[in-house]
Coordinates of C-alpha atoms and ligand atoms in Angstrom, one line a residue:
M1 CA 0.0 0.3 -0.4
A2 CA 1.6 3.3 -0.7
S3 CA 1.7 5.7 2.4
R4 CA 0.5 9.2 1.8
V5 CA 2.0 12.2 0.0
T6 CA 3.1 14.7 2.6
P7 CA 3.1 18.0 1.5
E8 CA 6.7 19.0 1.8
R9 CA 6.9 23.0 2.2
G10 CA 8.5 24.6 -1.0
R11 CA 8.1 21.5 -3.0
N12 CA 4.4 21.1 -3.4
I13 CA 3.4 24.8 -3.9
D14 CA -0.1 24.7 -4.7
V15 CA -3.0 21.8 -5.1
E16 CA -2.2 21.1 -8.2
G17 CA 1.8 20.2 -7.3
A18 CA 0.0 17.8 -4.8
Y19 CA -2.0 16.4 -6.6
R20 CA 0.5 15.4 -8.9
V21 CA 3.0 14.1 -6.4
A22 CA -0.1 11.8 -5.5
E23 CA -0.5 10.5 -8.8
E24 CA 3.2 9.3 -9.0
R25 CA 2.7 7.8 -5.9
Y26 CA -0.4 5.9 -7.2
T27 CA 1.5 5.2 -10.8
A28 CA 3.9 3.6 -8.7
A29 CA 1.8 1.7 -6.3
N30 CA -0.5 0.0 -8.6
P31 CA 1.3 -1.7 -12.5
E32 CA -1.2 -4.5 -12.7
S33 CA -3.9 -2.0 -12.7
L34 CA -2.1 0.3 -15.3
A35 CA -0.8 -2.7 -16.6
Q36 CA -4.5 -4.0 -17.3
F37 CA -5.6 -0.2 -18.7
T38 CA -3.3 0.1 -21.0
R39 CA -4.3 -3.8 -22.4
A40 CA -7.9 -2.7 -21.9
C41 CA -7.6 0.8 -24.6
E42 CA -6.7 -1.5 -27.6
S43 CA -10.2 -2.6 -27.4
L44 CA -11.8 -0.9 -25.3
P45 CA -12.3 2.9 -26.1
G46 CA -10.0 4.2 -23.5
G47 CA -9.8 1.7 -21.9
N48 CA -13.8 1.5 -20.9
T49 CA -17.4 0.2 -20.9
R50 CA -18.8 2.8 -18.1
T51 CA -17.6 6.3 -18.7
G52 CA -17.9 7.1 -14.9
M53 CA -15.4 4.5 -13.7
Y54 CA -12.5 6.0 -15.7
Y55 CA -10.6 8.8 -13.6
A56 CA -7.0 9.9 -14.2
P57 CA -4.6 8.5 -14.4
F58 CA -5.4 5.3 -14.9
P59 CA -8.4 3.4 -12.5
L60 CA -8.0 0.7 -10.5
A61 CA -8.8 -2.8 -11.7
M62 CA -10.7 -4.4 -8.4
A63 CA -9.8 -8.5 -8.6
R64 CA -12.8 -9.3 -5.9
G65 CA -15.1 -8.1 -3.2
E66 CA -15.9 -9.6 0.6
G67 CA -18.7 -7.9 2.6
A68 CA -17.4 -4.3 2.4
Y69 CA -14.3 -4.5 1.0
M70 CA -12.6 -5.2 -2.2
W71 CA -8.9 -6.0 -3.4
D72 CA -7.8 -4.8 -6.8
L73 CA -5.0 -6.4 -9.2
D74 CA -1.9 -5.1 -6.7
G75 CA -3.4 -6.8 -4.0
H76 CA -4.5 -3.6 -2.3
K77 CA -7.7 -3.7 0.2
Y78 CA -10.0 -1.0 -0.1
R79 CA -13.1 0.0 2.9
D80 CA -15.3 0.2 -0.4
Y81 CA -17.3 3.7 0.1
A82 CA -18.4 4.1 -3.7
G83 CA -20.7 0.9 -3.5
D84 CA -21.2 0.9 -7.1
F85 CA -22.8 3.7 -6.9
S86 CA -25.8 3.0 -4.8
A87 CA -26.1 -0.7 -6.6
G88 CA -24.2 -2.6 -4.1
L89 CA -26.2 -2.0 -1.1
Y90 CA -25.8 -5.3 0.1
G91 CA -22.3 -5.5 0.1
H92 CA -19.7 -7.6 -2.1
T93 CA -21.2 -11.1 -0.5
N94 CA -24.5 -10.9 1.3
A95 CA -24.9 -14.3 2.4
V96 CA -28.8 -14.4 1.8
V97 CA -28.5 -12.7 -2.0
H98 CA -26.1 -15.0 -2.7
A99 CA -27.4 -18.1 -1.5
A100 CA -30.9 -17.1 -3.8
V101 CA -29.4 -16.2 -6.9
R102 CA -26.8 -19.9 -6.4
E103 CA -30.3 -21.5 -6.1
V104 CA -32.0 -20.9 -9.4
L105 CA -28.5 -20.9 -11.1
A106 CA -28.6 -24.8 -10.4
D107 CA -32.2 -24.5 -12.0
G108 CA -31.0 -23.0 -14.9
V109 CA -31.4 -19.5 -16.0
T110 CA -33.1 -18.9 -19.1
F111 CA -36.6 -20.3 -19.4
G112 CA -38.4 -17.8 -21.5
S113 CA -41.7 -18.3 -19.5
V114 CA -43.1 -16.7 -16.7
S115 CA -41.2 -17.9 -13.4
A116 CA -42.7 -17.6 -9.5
H117 CA -39.8 -15.2 -9.2
E118 CA -41.3 -11.6 -10.8
E119 CA -44.2 -12.2 -8.4
R120 CA -41.6 -12.1 -5.6
L121 CA -39.9 -9.3 -6.4
A122 CA -43.0 -7.6 -7.2
T123 CA -45.1 -8.3 -4.5
Q124 CA -41.7 -6.4 -2.2
I125 CA -42.0 -3.4 -4.6
C126 CA -45.9 -2.8 -4.4
A127 CA -45.7 -3.1 -0.1
R128 CA -43.1 -0.2 0.1
V129 CA -43.4 2.2 -2.9
P130 CA -46.5 4.1 -2.0
S131 CA -47.4 4.9 -5.8
I132 CA -46.5 1.6 -7.5
E133 CA -50.0 -0.7 -7.7
R134 CA -48.0 -2.6 -10.2
V135 CA -44.9 -2.8 -11.7
R136 CA -42.5 -4.0 -14.4
F137 CA -39.2 -5.1 -14.9
C138 CA -36.4 -4.2 -17.3
N139 CA -32.6 -4.1 -17.1
S140 CA -31.3 -0.7 -15.9
G141 CA -32.4 2.6 -14.7
T142 CA -32.2 3.9 -18.2
E143 CA -34.7 1.5 -19.9
A144 CA -36.7 2.4 -17.0
N145 CA -36.8 5.4 -17.3
I146 CA -37.4 5.8 -21.1
M147 CA -40.2 3.3 -20.7
S148 CA -41.9 5.4 -18.2
L149 CA -42.0 8.4 -20.6
V150 CA -42.8 6.8 -23.6
T151 CA -46.2 5.4 -21.3
A152 CA -46.4 8.7 -20.4
N153 CA -46.4 10.2 -24.1
A154 CA -48.7 7.2 -24.9
V155 CA -51.2 7.8 -22.1
T156 CA -51.4 11.8 -22.5
G157 CA -50.9 12.0 -26.2
R158 CA -48.9 14.7 -25.5
S159 CA -45.2 14.9 -26.0
K160 CA -43.0 17.1 -24.0
I161 CA -40.7 16.6 -20.8
M162 CA -40.2 18.3 -17.7
V163 CA -36.7 17.5 -16.5
F164 CA -34.1 19.2 -14.1
E165 CA -30.7 21.1 -15.4
G166 CA -28.1 19.0 -13.7
A167 CA -30.2 15.6 -13.2
Y168 CA -29.1 12.4 -14.4
H169 CA -31.7 9.5 -15.5
G170 CA -29.5 7.5 -17.0
G171 CA -26.7 7.1 -19.9
T172 CA -29.4 9.0 -22.6
L173 CA -31.2 10.6 -20.6
S174 CA -28.3 13.3 -18.8
F175 CA -28.4 16.8 -18.1
P176 CA -25.4 18.3 -16.9
P177 CA -24.4 21.8 -17.5
G178 CA -23.9 22.2 -21.5
G179 CA -26.1 19.3 -22.2
S180 CA -25.4 16.0 -23.6
P181 CA -25.1 15.1 -27.6
I182 CA -26.0 11.1 -27.3
N183 CA -29.4 11.4 -25.2
V184 CA -32.8 9.9 -26.5
P185 CA -34.6 12.7 -28.7
F186 CA -37.9 13.4 -26.8
D187 CA -39.0 16.8 -26.7
F188 CA -37.1 18.1 -23.4
I189 CA -38.1 21.6 -21.4
L190 CA -35.0 22.0 -19.2
A191 CA -36.2 23.6 -15.8
P192 CA -34.3 24.7 -12.8
F193 CA -33.9 22.6 -10.1
N194 CA -35.3 23.6 -6.1
D195 CA -36.1 27.0 -7.9
V196 CA -40.1 27.2 -7.1
E197 CA -40.6 30.8 -9.5
G198 CA -38.5 29.8 -12.3
T199 CA -40.1 26.5 -12.8
S200 CA -43.7 27.8 -12.3
A201 CA -43.2 30.4 -15.1
L202 CA -42.5 27.0 -17.2
F203 CA -44.8 25.8 -15.6
D204 CA -47.2 28.8 -16.5
E205 CA -45.7 28.8 -20.1
H206 CA -45.7 24.9 -20.8
G207 CA -47.7 22.9 -18.9
D208 CA -51.0 22.1 -20.7
G209 CA -48.2 20.3 -23.7
L210 CA -46.7 18.4 -20.8
S211 CA -46.9 14.2 -20.9
A212 CA -44.4 13.8 -18.2
I213 CA -42.1 15.8 -15.3
L214 CA -39.4 13.4 -14.5
V215 CA -37.6 14.7 -11.2
E216 CA -34.9 12.9 -8.9
L217 CA -35.7 13.4 -5.4
V218 CA -32.1 13.5 -4.1
Q219 CA -30.0 14.5 -7.6
G220 CA -27.1 12.0 -7.7
A221 CA -24.5 12.6 -10.1
G222 CA -25.6 16.0 -9.9
G223 CA -23.9 16.3 -7.2
C224 CA -26.2 14.7 -4.4
I225 CA -28.9 17.4 -3.8
P226 CA -31.8 16.8 -2.2
G227 CA -35.0 18.0 -4.1
E228 CA -36.3 20.9 -1.4
P229 CA -40.3 19.5 -0.4
E230 CA -41.6 22.7 -1.2
F231 CA -40.1 22.4 -4.8
V232 CA -41.5 18.5 -4.9
A233 CA -45.4 19.6 -4.1
L234 CA -44.9 22.1 -6.4
L235 CA -44.6 19.5 -9.0
R236 CA -47.0 17.3 -7.9
E237 CA -49.7 19.9 -7.7
R238 CA -48.4 22.1 -11.2
A239 CA -48.8 17.6 -12.6
T240 CA -52.2 16.9 -11.3
R241 CA -53.4 20.7 -12.4
H242 CA -52.2 20.4 -16.4
G243 CA -53.4 16.9 -16.5
A244 CA -49.4 15.5 -16.9
L245 CA -47.7 12.5 -15.4
L246 CA -45.7 12.9 -12.7
I247 CA -42.0 11.0 -12.4
F248 CA -40.6 10.0 -9.7
D249 CA -36.8 7.9 -10.9
E250 CA -35.9 6.7 -7.2
V251 CA -32.9 4.2 -9.2
M252 CA -31.2 5.6 -6.6
T253 CA -33.3 7.1 -3.4
S254 CA -35.8 4.7 -2.9
R255 CA -33.1 3.0 -0.4
L256 CA -33.8 6.2 1.5
G257 CA -36.1 4.8 3.9
P258 CA -38.8 1.6 4.1
T259 CA -41.0 3.7 1.2
G260 CA -38.5 5.1 -0.4
R261 CA -37.8 8.7 -0.7
Q262 CA -41.3 9.6 -1.5
G263 CA -42.7 8.1 1.5
A264 CA -40.1 10.4 3.6
L265 CA -41.7 13.1 1.7
G266 CA -45.1 12.1 1.9
I267 CA -45.5 13.3 -2.2
I268 CA -46.6 10.9 -4.6
P269 CA -46.3 10.4 -8.1
D270 CA -48.0 8.9 -10.7
M271 CA -44.9 6.6 -11.5
T272 CA -41.7 5.7 -9.9
T273 CA -38.6 4.3 -11.7
L274 CA -36.0 2.0 -9.7
G275 CA -32.8 0.2 -9.9
K276 CA -29.8 -0.5 -8.8
Y277 CA -30.0 -2.7 -5.9
V278 CA -33.2 -3.4 -6.3
G279 CA -32.0 -6.4 -8.0
G280 CA -29.8 -7.6 -5.3
G281 CA -26.6 -6.0 -7.4
M282 CA -27.2 -8.1 -10.4
T283 CA -28.4 -6.1 -13.5
A284 CA -31.9 -4.4 -12.7
G285 CA -34.7 -1.6 -13.5
A286 CA -38.5 -1.3 -12.9
F287 CA -41.0 0.9 -13.2
G288 CA -44.4 1.2 -11.9
G289 CA -46.9 3.5 -10.6
R290 CA -51.0 3.6 -10.6
A291 CA -52.7 0.7 -11.8
D292 CA -55.4 2.4 -14.5
I293 CA -51.6 3.3 -15.7
M294 CA -49.7 0.2 -15.7
D295 CA -52.7 -2.0 -16.7
R296 CA -52.7 -0.4 -19.8
Y297 CA -49.5 -3.4 -20.0
D298 CA -52.0 -6.1 -19.3
P299 CA -52.0 -8.7 -22.6
R300 CA -55.0 -9.4 -22.0
A301 CA -57.2 -6.2 -22.4
K302 CA -57.8 -5.1 -25.9
D303 CA -55.0 -2.4 -27.3
H304 CA -52.5 -3.0 -24.9
F305 CA -49.4 -1.5 -24.7
V306 CA -46.8 -3.9 -25.8
H307 CA -43.4 -4.7 -23.6
N308 CA -40.8 -7.3 -24.4
G309 CA -37.9 -7.6 -22.8
T310 CA -35.5 -11.3 -23.6
F311 CA -34.4 -10.5 -19.8
N312 CA -37.0 -8.6 -18.0
N313 CA -37.8 -11.6 -15.8
N314 CA -34.0 -13.2 -15.5
V315 CA -34.3 -15.3 -12.7
M316 CA -31.1 -14.1 -11.0
T317 CA -32.0 -10.5 -10.7
L318 CA -35.5 -11.6 -9.7
A319 CA -34.4 -14.2 -7.3
G320 CA -31.8 -12.5 -5.7
G321 CA -33.7 -9.0 -5.7
A322 CA -36.5 -10.7 -3.6
A323 CA -34.5 -12.2 -1.4
G324 CA -33.2 -9.3 -0.6
L325 CA -36.2 -7.4 0.5
E326 CA -37.6 -10.0 1.9
K327 CA -34.8 -11.0 4.6
V328 CA -32.2 -8.4 4.4
F329 CA -33.3 -4.5 3.7
T330 CA -36.3 -4.7 5.5
P331 CA -38.0 -1.7 6.5
E332 CA -36.3 -1.8 10.0
A333 CA -32.9 -1.8 8.2
A334 CA -33.8 0.7 5.9
T335 CA -34.6 3.2 8.8
A336 CA -31.6 1.9 10.3
L337 CA -29.1 2.7 7.2
T338 CA -30.8 6.2 6.3
E339 CA -30.1 7.3 10.3
S340 CA -26.0 5.9 10.3
G341 CA -26.0 7.9 6.7
E342 CA -27.4 10.9 8.8
A343 CA -24.3 10.8 11.1
F344 CA -21.4 10.1 9.5
R345 CA -22.5 13.0 7.2
G346 CA -23.2 15.0 9.9
R347 CA -19.3 13.9 11.5
L348 CA -17.7 14.9 7.6
N349 CA -19.6 18.0 8.1
A350 CA -18.0 19.1 10.9
L351 CA -14.9 18.0 9.8
G352 CA -15.0 21.1 7.2
E353 CA -15.6 23.4 10.2
K354 CA -13.4 22.3 12.5
H355 CA -10.2 22.6 10.0
G356 CA -12.5 26.0 8.8
L357 CA -11.7 24.6 5.2
P358 CA -14.4 24.6 2.4
F359 CA -15.4 20.7 2.5
Q360 CA -19.2 19.7 2.6
A361 CA -20.5 16.7 2.9
T362 CA -24.2 17.4 1.1
G363 CA -26.9 14.4 0.4
S364 CA -29.9 12.1 2.1
G365 CA -29.3 8.9 4.2
S366 CA -27.0 6.4 2.7
L367 CA -25.8 8.8 0.2
M368 CA -23.6 11.6 -0.3
N369 CA -21.5 13.5 -1.9
I370 CA -18.5 15.6 -0.6
H371 CA -17.8 19.0 -1.9
F372 CA -14.7 21.1 -1.4
I373 CA -16.9 24.5 -1.5
T374 CA -18.5 26.9 1.1
G375 CA -21.7 27.8 1.3
D376 CA -25.3 25.8 0.8
I377 CA -25.5 24.0 -2.2
R378 CA -28.9 23.4 -3.4
S379 CA -28.8 23.4 -7.5
H380 CA -25.5 22.7 -9.2
K381 CA -25.0 26.3 -10.4
D382 CA -24.0 26.8 -6.4
L383 CA -21.4 23.8 -7.1
A384 CA -20.0 26.3 -9.9
G385 CA -16.8 27.7 -8.4
R386 CA -15.9 24.3 -6.7
N387 CA -12.5 23.4 -6.0
L388 CA -12.3 20.1 -8.5
T389 CA -8.2 19.2 -7.8
A390 CA -8.9 19.1 -4.4
L391 CA -11.5 16.7 -4.6
D392 CA -8.9 14.9 -7.7
L393 CA -6.6 15.2 -4.6
F394 CA -8.3 13.9 -1.7
H395 CA -9.7 11.0 -3.8
L396 CA -6.0 9.6 -4.8
E397 CA -4.9 10.0 -1.0
M398 CA -8.2 8.3 0.2
I399 CA -7.4 5.2 -2.1
A400 CA -3.8 5.7 -0.8
A401 CA -5.4 5.3 2.6
G402 CA -7.5 2.3 1.8
I403 CA -10.8 3.9 2.0
Y404 CA -12.4 3.9 -2.1
I405 CA -14.9 6.8 -3.3
T406 CA -15.5 8.0 -6.3
R407 CA -13.1 10.7 -8.5
R408 CA -16.8 13.1 -7.9
G409 CA -16.9 12.4 -4.3
Y410 CA -20.0 10.4 -4.3
M411 CA -20.7 8.1 -2.1
A412 CA -23.2 5.1 -1.6
L413 CA -23.3 3.1 2.0
S414 CA -23.3 -0.3 2.1
L415 CA -25.0 -2.5 4.8
A416 CA -21.7 -4.5 5.2
L417 CA -20.0 -0.9 6.5
T418 CA -19.9 -0.9 10.1
E419 CA -19.6 1.9 12.3
E420 CA -15.9 1.3 12.6
D421 CA -15.1 1.7 9.1
H422 CA -16.8 4.9 9.1
D423 CA -14.5 5.8 12.1
V424 CA -11.4 4.8 10.2
F425 CA -13.0 7.5 7.3
V426 CA -13.4 9.8 9.6
A427 CA -9.9 10.1 10.5
E428 CA -8.8 10.0 7.6
A429 CA -10.1 12.6 5.9
D430 CA -9.2 14.6 9.5
K431 CA -5.4 13.8 8.2
F432 CA -5.9 14.6 4.9
L433 CA -7.4 18.6 5.8
G434 CA -4.8 18.8 8.1
A435 CA -2.5 17.7 5.6
Y436 CA -3.5 19.4 3.2
G437 CA -5.1 22.1 4.9
E438 CA -3.2 25.6 3.5
L439 CA -2.8 24.2 -0.4
I440 CA -6.8 24.2 0.0
A441 CA -7.6 27.2 1.9
T442 CA -5.9 29.2 -0.7
Ligands
LIG501 C1 -30.8 8.6 -10.7 C2 -30.6 7.7 -11.7 N1 -31.4 7.2 -12.8 C3 -31.5 6.6 -13.4 C4 -30.2 5.9 -13.9 C5 -29.3 5.2 -14.6 O1 -29.5 3.8 -14.4 P1 -29.0 2.6 -14.9 O2 -27.1 2.5 -15.0 O3 -29.1 1.7 -14.5 O4 -28.9 2.2 -16.5 C6 -28.8 6.3 -12.7 C7 -27.6 5.7 -12.6 O5 -26.7 6.3 -12.0 C8 -29.4 7.5 -11.7 O6 -28.6 7.6 -10.5

C-alpha cells in the first residue's frame, strides 16, 4: 500500500503540485492496474465501457470483493465507500442474496416463460413504494426511465417532458451543464432544480402540453442535492393541474427509508422508476405506478401496450432482489441505514467546520457527495466554484489510505459497512484536511 503524500513546504507549492505528486505515487503503487488499463485501451475506447469508471491517471482494476471490502489487481485492500454508485447496497458477498442466486443458477437460468420469481419481487416493491400499484421489470434504470416516458406520452397523447438542470436519468437521459449529444430525442423542457419561481414560469408557458415531469428526489450524479419539499410539492400540484404525469426517478433514492424517498416526503407521484440495488446487485430496472396507467400493459386488455425484453424476468435479478428485500433490506434495516448515513455525513461536515476549510458533504441518508466549497448547495449552479483539484487529490489520498470513493466524491453506503469503518474514514479525512489545509484554503 502506498504511503500518504505529505506536502513538503517549498515542493508542493499548490494543490496542483500536490496532486501531481499523489499521481506519481499512485502510478508506482498500481502497476497491475496500469497494465490492465493499457491492455483494455486496445479494444475499448479509453479502456472503458462505463464512462464514470474512468479517472486519471488510470482506474484501479478490482479483482474481488467481500462484505464491505474490495481488493485490486495489485493486492491492495479497500473499504468500499463507492458502493457501485448505490447498486452495491448489500455489500459484495451478502450470504442471503448469494444463496438465492446460487439456488436459481442450479435450476437453470433462461426459461422463456414466467416463473414464480417475478411475482415475489413485484410483491415486495408494491408493498413498499406508495405510488407503485403495479410494476414491470426491465434491465436498467435508463430503460426504466425511457419506458416511463414513452408510457406517459402514450397515455397523455402529449410529448413535452419537463426535466431538470443537473439531472441524471441514465446514459441517454443526462442533463449536465452543457448538455449531452447522445440523449434520446424526446421534446425536453429543461427547468431549474429547486427553483420554485423559475419552474412555475415554465409550467405557465408549457404546462398544458406536458406529458410528464421526470425528477430525481435527490440529484445523484448532479452532486447529491436533495429536492426541497416545497419544490417537489410544486411539481405534484402542477402535474395534477395540467394533466401531466409526475414521475419520480427513485433509482437511487428508493433506499432512503422503508417507503422510498417519496414515502419520507409524503408526496406521491403517478409513476416511479427503480434500479440499482433492487436486483440484489444483479442487472435491474423497474417502472411502475398507478394501476390505471400500468394496466395498459395487461396483455388481456384490448389495445394494450406491448412491452417485451428477453431479460426482463431474468431469474438471478428477481430471486436475488426478492431475497434481499424480504430478508435483508427490511423496512427496519432501511430506517437504520438512513439514520447511520445521516450521522456519518454530520461527522464529515463537522470536519469542514473544525478545520475552517471549504469541505462539506451534501446528500440524504446513505447517499452523499463530498464537495470542496463553502455555502449552501441547492442546485448545480452552487457547485460552479468548487475546487475539483482538491477533490481529485482527496480521491487519490483516500485510495492510498485504503478507502475507495468515486472520483467525483459521491459515496453510497452499503449495509456491510460498520461504525468502525466510518471511524477510520473520518480519521483519514481529518488527516487529509490537516495535511493539505493550507493548500485547499487558498
Ligand atoms: C437517478 C438515476 N436514474 C437512472 C440511472 C440509470 O440507471 P442505469 O445505470 O441502471 O441505467 C441512474 C444511474 O446512475 C441514476 O442515478
